[in-house]
PDB file of C-alpha atoms in Angstrom:
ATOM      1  CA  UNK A   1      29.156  19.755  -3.304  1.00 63.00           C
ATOM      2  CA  UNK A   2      30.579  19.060  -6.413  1.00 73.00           C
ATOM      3  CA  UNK A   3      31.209  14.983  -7.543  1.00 74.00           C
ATOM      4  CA  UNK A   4      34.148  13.813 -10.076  1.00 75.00           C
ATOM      5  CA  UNK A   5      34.686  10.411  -9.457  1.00 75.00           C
ATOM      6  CA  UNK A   6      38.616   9.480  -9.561  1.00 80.00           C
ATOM      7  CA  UNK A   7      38.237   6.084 -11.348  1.00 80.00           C
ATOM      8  CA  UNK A   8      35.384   6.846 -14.390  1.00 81.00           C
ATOM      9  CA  UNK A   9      36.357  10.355 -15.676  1.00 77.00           C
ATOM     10  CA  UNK A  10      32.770  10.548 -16.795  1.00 83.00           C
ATOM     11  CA  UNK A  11      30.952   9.929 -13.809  1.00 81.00           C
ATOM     12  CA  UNK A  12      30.393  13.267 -11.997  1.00 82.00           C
ATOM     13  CA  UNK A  13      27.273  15.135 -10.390  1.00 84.00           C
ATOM     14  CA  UNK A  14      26.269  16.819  -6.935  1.00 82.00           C
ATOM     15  CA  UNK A  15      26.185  15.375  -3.633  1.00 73.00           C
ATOM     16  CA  UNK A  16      23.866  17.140  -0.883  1.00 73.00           C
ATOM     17  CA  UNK A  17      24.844  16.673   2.334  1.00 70.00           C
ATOM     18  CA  UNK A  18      21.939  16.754   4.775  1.00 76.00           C
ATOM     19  CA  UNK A  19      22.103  16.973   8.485  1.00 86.00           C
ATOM     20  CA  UNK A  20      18.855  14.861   9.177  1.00 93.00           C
ATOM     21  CA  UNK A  21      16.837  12.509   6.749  1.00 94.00           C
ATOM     22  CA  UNK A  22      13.624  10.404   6.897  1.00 96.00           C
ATOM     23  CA  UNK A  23      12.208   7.554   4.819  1.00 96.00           C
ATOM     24  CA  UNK A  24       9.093   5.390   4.715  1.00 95.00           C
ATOM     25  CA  UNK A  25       8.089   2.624   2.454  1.00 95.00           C
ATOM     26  CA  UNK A  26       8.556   2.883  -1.565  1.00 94.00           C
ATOM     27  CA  UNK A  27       5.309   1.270  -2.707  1.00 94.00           C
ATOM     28  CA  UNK A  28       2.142   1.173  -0.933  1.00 95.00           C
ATOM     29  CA  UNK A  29       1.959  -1.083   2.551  1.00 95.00           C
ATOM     30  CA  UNK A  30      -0.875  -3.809   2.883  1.00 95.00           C
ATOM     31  CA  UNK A  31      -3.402  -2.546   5.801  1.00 95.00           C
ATOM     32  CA  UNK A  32      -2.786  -4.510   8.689  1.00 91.00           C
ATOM     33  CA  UNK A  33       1.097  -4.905   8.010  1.00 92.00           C
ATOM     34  CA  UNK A  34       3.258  -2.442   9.796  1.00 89.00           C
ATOM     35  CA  UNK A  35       5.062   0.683   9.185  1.00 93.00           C
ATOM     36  CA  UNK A  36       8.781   1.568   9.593  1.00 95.00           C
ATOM     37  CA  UNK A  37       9.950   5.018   8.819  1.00 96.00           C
ATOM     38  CA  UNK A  38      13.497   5.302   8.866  1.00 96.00           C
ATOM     39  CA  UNK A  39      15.997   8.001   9.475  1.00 95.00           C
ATOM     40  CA  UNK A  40      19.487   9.569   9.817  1.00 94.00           C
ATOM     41  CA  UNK A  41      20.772  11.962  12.459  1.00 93.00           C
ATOM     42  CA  UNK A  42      23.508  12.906  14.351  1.00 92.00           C
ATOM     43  CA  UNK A  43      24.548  10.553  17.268  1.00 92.00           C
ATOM     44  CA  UNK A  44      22.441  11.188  20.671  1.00 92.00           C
ATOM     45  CA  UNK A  45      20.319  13.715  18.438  1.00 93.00           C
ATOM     46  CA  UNK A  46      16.590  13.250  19.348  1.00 95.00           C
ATOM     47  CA  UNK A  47      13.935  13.550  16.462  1.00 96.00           C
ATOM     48  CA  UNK A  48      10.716  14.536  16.451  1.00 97.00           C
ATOM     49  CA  UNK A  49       8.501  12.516  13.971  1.00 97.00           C
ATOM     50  CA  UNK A  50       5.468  14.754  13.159  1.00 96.00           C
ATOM     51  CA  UNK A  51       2.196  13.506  11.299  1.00 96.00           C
ATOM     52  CA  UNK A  52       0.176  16.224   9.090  1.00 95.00           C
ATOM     53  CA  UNK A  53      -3.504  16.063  10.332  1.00 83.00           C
ATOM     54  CA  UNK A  54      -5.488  17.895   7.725  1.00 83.00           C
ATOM     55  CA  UNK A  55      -3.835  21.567   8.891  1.00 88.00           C
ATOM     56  CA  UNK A  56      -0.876  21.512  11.180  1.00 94.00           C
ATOM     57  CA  UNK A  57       1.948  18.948  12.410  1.00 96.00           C
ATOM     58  CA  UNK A  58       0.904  16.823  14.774  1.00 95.00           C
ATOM     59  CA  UNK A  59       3.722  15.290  17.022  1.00 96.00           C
ATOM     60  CA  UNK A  60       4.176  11.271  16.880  1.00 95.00           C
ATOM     61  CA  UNK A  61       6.864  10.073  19.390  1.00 96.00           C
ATOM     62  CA  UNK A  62      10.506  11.165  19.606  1.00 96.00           C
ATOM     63  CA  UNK A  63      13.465   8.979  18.819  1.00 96.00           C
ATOM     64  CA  UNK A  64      17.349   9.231  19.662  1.00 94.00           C
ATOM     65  CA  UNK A  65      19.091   8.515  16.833  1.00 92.00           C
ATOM     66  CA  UNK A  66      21.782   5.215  18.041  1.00 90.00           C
ATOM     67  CA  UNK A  67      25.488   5.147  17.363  1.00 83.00           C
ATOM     68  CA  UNK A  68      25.334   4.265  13.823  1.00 86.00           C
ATOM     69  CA  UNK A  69      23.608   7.707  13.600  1.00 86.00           C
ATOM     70  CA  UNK A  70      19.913   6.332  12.734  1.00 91.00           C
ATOM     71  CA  UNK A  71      17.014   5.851  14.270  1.00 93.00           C
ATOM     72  CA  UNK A  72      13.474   4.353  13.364  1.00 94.00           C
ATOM     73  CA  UNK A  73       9.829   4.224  14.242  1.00 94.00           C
ATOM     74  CA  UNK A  74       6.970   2.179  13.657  1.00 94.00           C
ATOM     75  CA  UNK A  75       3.556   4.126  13.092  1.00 93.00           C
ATOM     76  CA  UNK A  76      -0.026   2.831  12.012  1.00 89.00           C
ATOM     77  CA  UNK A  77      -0.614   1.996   9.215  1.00 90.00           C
ATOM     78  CA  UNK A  78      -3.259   4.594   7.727  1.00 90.00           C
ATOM     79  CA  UNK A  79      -2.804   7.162   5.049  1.00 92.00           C
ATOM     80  CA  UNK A  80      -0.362   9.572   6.395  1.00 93.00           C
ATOM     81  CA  UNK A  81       2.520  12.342   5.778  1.00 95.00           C
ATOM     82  CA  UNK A  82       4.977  12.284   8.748  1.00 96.00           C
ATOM     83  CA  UNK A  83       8.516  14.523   8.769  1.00 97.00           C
ATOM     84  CA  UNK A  84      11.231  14.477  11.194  1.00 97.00           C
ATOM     85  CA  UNK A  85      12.729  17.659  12.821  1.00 97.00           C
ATOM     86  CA  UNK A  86      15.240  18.545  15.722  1.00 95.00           C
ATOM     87  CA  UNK A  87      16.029  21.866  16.745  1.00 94.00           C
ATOM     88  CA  UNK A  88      18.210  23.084  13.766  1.00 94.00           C
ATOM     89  CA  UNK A  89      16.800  20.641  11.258  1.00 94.00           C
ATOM     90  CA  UNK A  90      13.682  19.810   9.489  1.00 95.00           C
ATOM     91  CA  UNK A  91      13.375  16.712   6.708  1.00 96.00           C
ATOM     92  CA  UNK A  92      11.056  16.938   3.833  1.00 94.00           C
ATOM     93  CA  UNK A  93       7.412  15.015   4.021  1.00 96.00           C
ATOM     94  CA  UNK A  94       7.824  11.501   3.890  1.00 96.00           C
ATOM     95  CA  UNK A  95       4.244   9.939   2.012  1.00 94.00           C
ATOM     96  CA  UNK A  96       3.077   6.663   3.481  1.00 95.00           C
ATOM     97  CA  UNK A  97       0.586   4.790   1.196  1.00 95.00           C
ATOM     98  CA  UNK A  98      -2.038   2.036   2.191  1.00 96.00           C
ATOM     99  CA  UNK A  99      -3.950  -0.059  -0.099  1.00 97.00           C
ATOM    100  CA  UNK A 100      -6.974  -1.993   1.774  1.00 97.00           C
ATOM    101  CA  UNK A 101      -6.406  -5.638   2.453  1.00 97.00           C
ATOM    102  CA  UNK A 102      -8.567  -7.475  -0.184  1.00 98.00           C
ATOM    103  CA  UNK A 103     -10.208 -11.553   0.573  1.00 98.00           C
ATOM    104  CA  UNK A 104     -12.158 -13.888  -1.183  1.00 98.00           C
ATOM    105  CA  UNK A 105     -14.703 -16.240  -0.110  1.00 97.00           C
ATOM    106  CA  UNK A 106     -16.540 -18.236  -2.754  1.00 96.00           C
ATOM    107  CA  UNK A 107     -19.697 -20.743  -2.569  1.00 96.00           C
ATOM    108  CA  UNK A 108     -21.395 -23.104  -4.623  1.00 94.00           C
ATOM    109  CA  UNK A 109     -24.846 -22.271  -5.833  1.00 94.00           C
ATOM    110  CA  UNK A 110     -27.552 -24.186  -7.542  1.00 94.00           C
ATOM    111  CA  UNK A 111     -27.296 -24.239 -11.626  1.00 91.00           C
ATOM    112  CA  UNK A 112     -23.965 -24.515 -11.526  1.00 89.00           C
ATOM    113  CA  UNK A 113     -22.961 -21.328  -9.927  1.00 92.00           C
ATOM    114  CA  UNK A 114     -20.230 -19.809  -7.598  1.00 95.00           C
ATOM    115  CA  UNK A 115     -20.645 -16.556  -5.522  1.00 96.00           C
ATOM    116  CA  UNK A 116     -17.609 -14.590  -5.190  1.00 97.00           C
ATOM    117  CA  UNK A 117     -17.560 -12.333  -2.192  1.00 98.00           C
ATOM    118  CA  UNK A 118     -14.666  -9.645  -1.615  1.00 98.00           C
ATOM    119  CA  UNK A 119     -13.910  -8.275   1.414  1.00 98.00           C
ATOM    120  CA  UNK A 120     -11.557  -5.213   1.924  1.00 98.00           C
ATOM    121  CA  UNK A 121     -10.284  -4.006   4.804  1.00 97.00           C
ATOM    122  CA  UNK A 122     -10.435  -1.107   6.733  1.00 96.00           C
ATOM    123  CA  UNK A 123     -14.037  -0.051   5.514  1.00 96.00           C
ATOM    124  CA  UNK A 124     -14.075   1.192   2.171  1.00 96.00           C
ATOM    125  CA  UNK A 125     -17.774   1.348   1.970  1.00 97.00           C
ATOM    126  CA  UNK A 126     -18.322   3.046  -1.812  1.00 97.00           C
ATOM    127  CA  UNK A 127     -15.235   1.899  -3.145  1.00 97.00           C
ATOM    128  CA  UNK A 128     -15.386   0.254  -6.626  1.00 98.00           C
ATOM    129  CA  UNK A 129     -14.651  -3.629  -6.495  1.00 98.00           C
ATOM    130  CA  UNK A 130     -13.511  -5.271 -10.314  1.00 98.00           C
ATOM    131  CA  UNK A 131     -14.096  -8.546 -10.492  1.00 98.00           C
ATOM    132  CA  UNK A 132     -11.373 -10.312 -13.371  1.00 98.00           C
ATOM    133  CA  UNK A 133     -10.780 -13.532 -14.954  1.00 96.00           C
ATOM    134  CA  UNK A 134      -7.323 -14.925 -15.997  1.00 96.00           C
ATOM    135  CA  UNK A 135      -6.842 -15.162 -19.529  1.00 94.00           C
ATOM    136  CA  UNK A 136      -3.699 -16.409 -21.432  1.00 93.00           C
ATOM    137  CA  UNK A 137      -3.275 -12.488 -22.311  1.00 94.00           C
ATOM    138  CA  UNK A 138      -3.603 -10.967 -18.938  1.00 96.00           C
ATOM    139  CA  UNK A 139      -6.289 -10.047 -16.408  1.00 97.00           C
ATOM    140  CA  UNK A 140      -9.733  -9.230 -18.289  1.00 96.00           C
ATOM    141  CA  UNK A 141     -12.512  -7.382 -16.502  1.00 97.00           C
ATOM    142  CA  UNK A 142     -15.845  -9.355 -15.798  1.00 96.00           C
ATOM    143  CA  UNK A 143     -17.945  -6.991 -13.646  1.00 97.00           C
ATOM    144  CA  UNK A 144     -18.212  -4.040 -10.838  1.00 98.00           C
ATOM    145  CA  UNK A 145     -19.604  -3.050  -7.994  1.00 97.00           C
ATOM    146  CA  UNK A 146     -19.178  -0.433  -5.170  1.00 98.00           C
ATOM    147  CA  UNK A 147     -18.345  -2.319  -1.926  1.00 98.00           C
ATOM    148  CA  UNK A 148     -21.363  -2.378   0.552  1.00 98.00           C
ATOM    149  CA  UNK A 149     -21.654  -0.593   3.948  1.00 98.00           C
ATOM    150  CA  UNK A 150     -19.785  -3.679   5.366  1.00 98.00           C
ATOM    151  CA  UNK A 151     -17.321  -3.324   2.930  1.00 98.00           C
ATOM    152  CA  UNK A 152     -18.177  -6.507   0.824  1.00 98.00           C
ATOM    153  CA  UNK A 153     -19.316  -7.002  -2.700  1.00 98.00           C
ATOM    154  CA  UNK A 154     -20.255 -10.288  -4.075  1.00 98.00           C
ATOM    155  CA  UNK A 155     -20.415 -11.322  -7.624  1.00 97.00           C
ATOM    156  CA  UNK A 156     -22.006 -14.675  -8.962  1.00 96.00           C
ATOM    157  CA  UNK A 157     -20.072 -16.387 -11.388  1.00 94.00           C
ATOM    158  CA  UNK A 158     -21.090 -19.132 -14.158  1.00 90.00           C
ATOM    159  CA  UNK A 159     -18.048 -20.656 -16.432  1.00 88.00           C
ATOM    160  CA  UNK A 160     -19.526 -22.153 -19.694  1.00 86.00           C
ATOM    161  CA  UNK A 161     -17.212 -24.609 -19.107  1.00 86.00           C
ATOM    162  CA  UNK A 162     -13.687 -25.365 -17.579  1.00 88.00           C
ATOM    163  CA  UNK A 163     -12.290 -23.556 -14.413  1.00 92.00           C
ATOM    164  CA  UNK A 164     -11.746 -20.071 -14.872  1.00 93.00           C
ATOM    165  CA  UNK A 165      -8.973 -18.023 -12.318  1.00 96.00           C
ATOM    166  CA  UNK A 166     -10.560 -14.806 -10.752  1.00 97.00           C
ATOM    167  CA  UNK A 167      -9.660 -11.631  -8.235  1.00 98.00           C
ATOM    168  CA  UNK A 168     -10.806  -8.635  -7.225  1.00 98.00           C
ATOM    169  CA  UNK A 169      -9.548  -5.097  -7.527  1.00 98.00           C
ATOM    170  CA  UNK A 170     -10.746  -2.466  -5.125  1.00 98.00           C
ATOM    171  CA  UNK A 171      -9.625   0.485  -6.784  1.00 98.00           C
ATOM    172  CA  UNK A 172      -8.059   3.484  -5.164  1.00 96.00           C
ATOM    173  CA  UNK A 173     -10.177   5.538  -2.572  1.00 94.00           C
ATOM    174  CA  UNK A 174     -10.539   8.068  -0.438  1.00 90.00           C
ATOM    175  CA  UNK A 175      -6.301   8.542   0.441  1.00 90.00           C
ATOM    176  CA  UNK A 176      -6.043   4.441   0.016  1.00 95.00           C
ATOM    177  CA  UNK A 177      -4.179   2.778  -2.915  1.00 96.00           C
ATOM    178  CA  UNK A 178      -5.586   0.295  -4.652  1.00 97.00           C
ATOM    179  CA  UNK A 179      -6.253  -2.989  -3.550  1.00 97.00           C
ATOM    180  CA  UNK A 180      -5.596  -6.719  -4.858  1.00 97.00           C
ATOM    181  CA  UNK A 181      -7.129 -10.214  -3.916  1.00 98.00           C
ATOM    182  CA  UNK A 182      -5.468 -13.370  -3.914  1.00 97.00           C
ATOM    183  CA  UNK A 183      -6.561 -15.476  -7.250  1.00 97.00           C
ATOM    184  CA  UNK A 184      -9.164 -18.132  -6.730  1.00 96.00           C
ATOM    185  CA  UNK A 185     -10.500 -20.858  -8.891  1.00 94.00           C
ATOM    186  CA  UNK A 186     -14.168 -20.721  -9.771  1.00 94.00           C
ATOM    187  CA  UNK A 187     -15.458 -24.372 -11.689  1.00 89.00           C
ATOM    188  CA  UNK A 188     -18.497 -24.666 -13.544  1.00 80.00           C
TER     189      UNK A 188
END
């Protein structure tokens, strides 16, 4: 359908109509947080929401879609592709993104010392962790290491002096988004 707006003569495009619609998140969710996907249809209608599992459409649960014609549903929060259909209508695939939830956990060792241990969660055993320091210019790398089977990596830290502001990345991984740590403060 064609758009001419009657107030700004310039302002004109195309407006598509559709009979049933589904959303999910815009950026990636924190594992552990939940997961609302969100949807228009038809008063009364009900709505299949489908999850792809690797080869075929999987069903979820089944909504009625309220009064104000919408309708949501929380799911897990894992990696997923999820659509909505009804018996005339089927939405386009919705993407959710996770990224792992990322802790510290630091301790003082002898010589002036701190280990740094990250901790992301679910398991992303083989995942890259990158440790980084603060710096007045931004976030500068200070090491690596692929988290262990329990999903840790630890890093020991020695400032030549001051306190220095670190986190850990856990970059992105097998269908998960990256990850980010709180910032902690490491003293020499």
């Amino acid at each position: 359908v064609g758009y001419h707006c009657a107030r700004h003569a310039i302002m004109q495009g195309t407006v598509r109509v559709h009979e049933l619609w589904l959303a999910g998140p815009a950026a990636p969710v924190q594992f552990g947080n939940s997961v609302t996907l969100r949807g228009l249809a038809p008063d009364g209608t009900e709505v299949d929401v489908e999850r792809f599992d690797g080869g075929a459409w999987t069903p979820v649960d089944t909504v009625v879609a309220d009064g104000e014609d919408a309708f949501t549903l929380v799911v897990p929060t894992m990696p997923a592709q999820y659509r909505a259909t009804t018996t005339t209508a089927t939405t386009g695939t919705v993407t959710v993104t996770v990224k792992p939830r990322v802790t510290l956990a630091k301790k003082r060792l002898p010589r002036k010392r701190t280990r740094v241990t990250a901790t992301a969660a679910p398991n992303r055993a083989g995942a890259v962790a990158l440790l980084q320091r603060r710096k007045p210019a931004g976030w500068a790398p200070l090491a690596s290491k692929r988290l262990n089977t329990s999903s840790k990596a630890a890093f020991v830290v020695r400032p030549p002096k001051g306190t220095w502001r670190v986190r850990v990345i856990v970059k992105k991984s097998g269908g998960y988004a990256a990850g980010q740590s709180g910032v902690v403060a490491v003293k020499r």
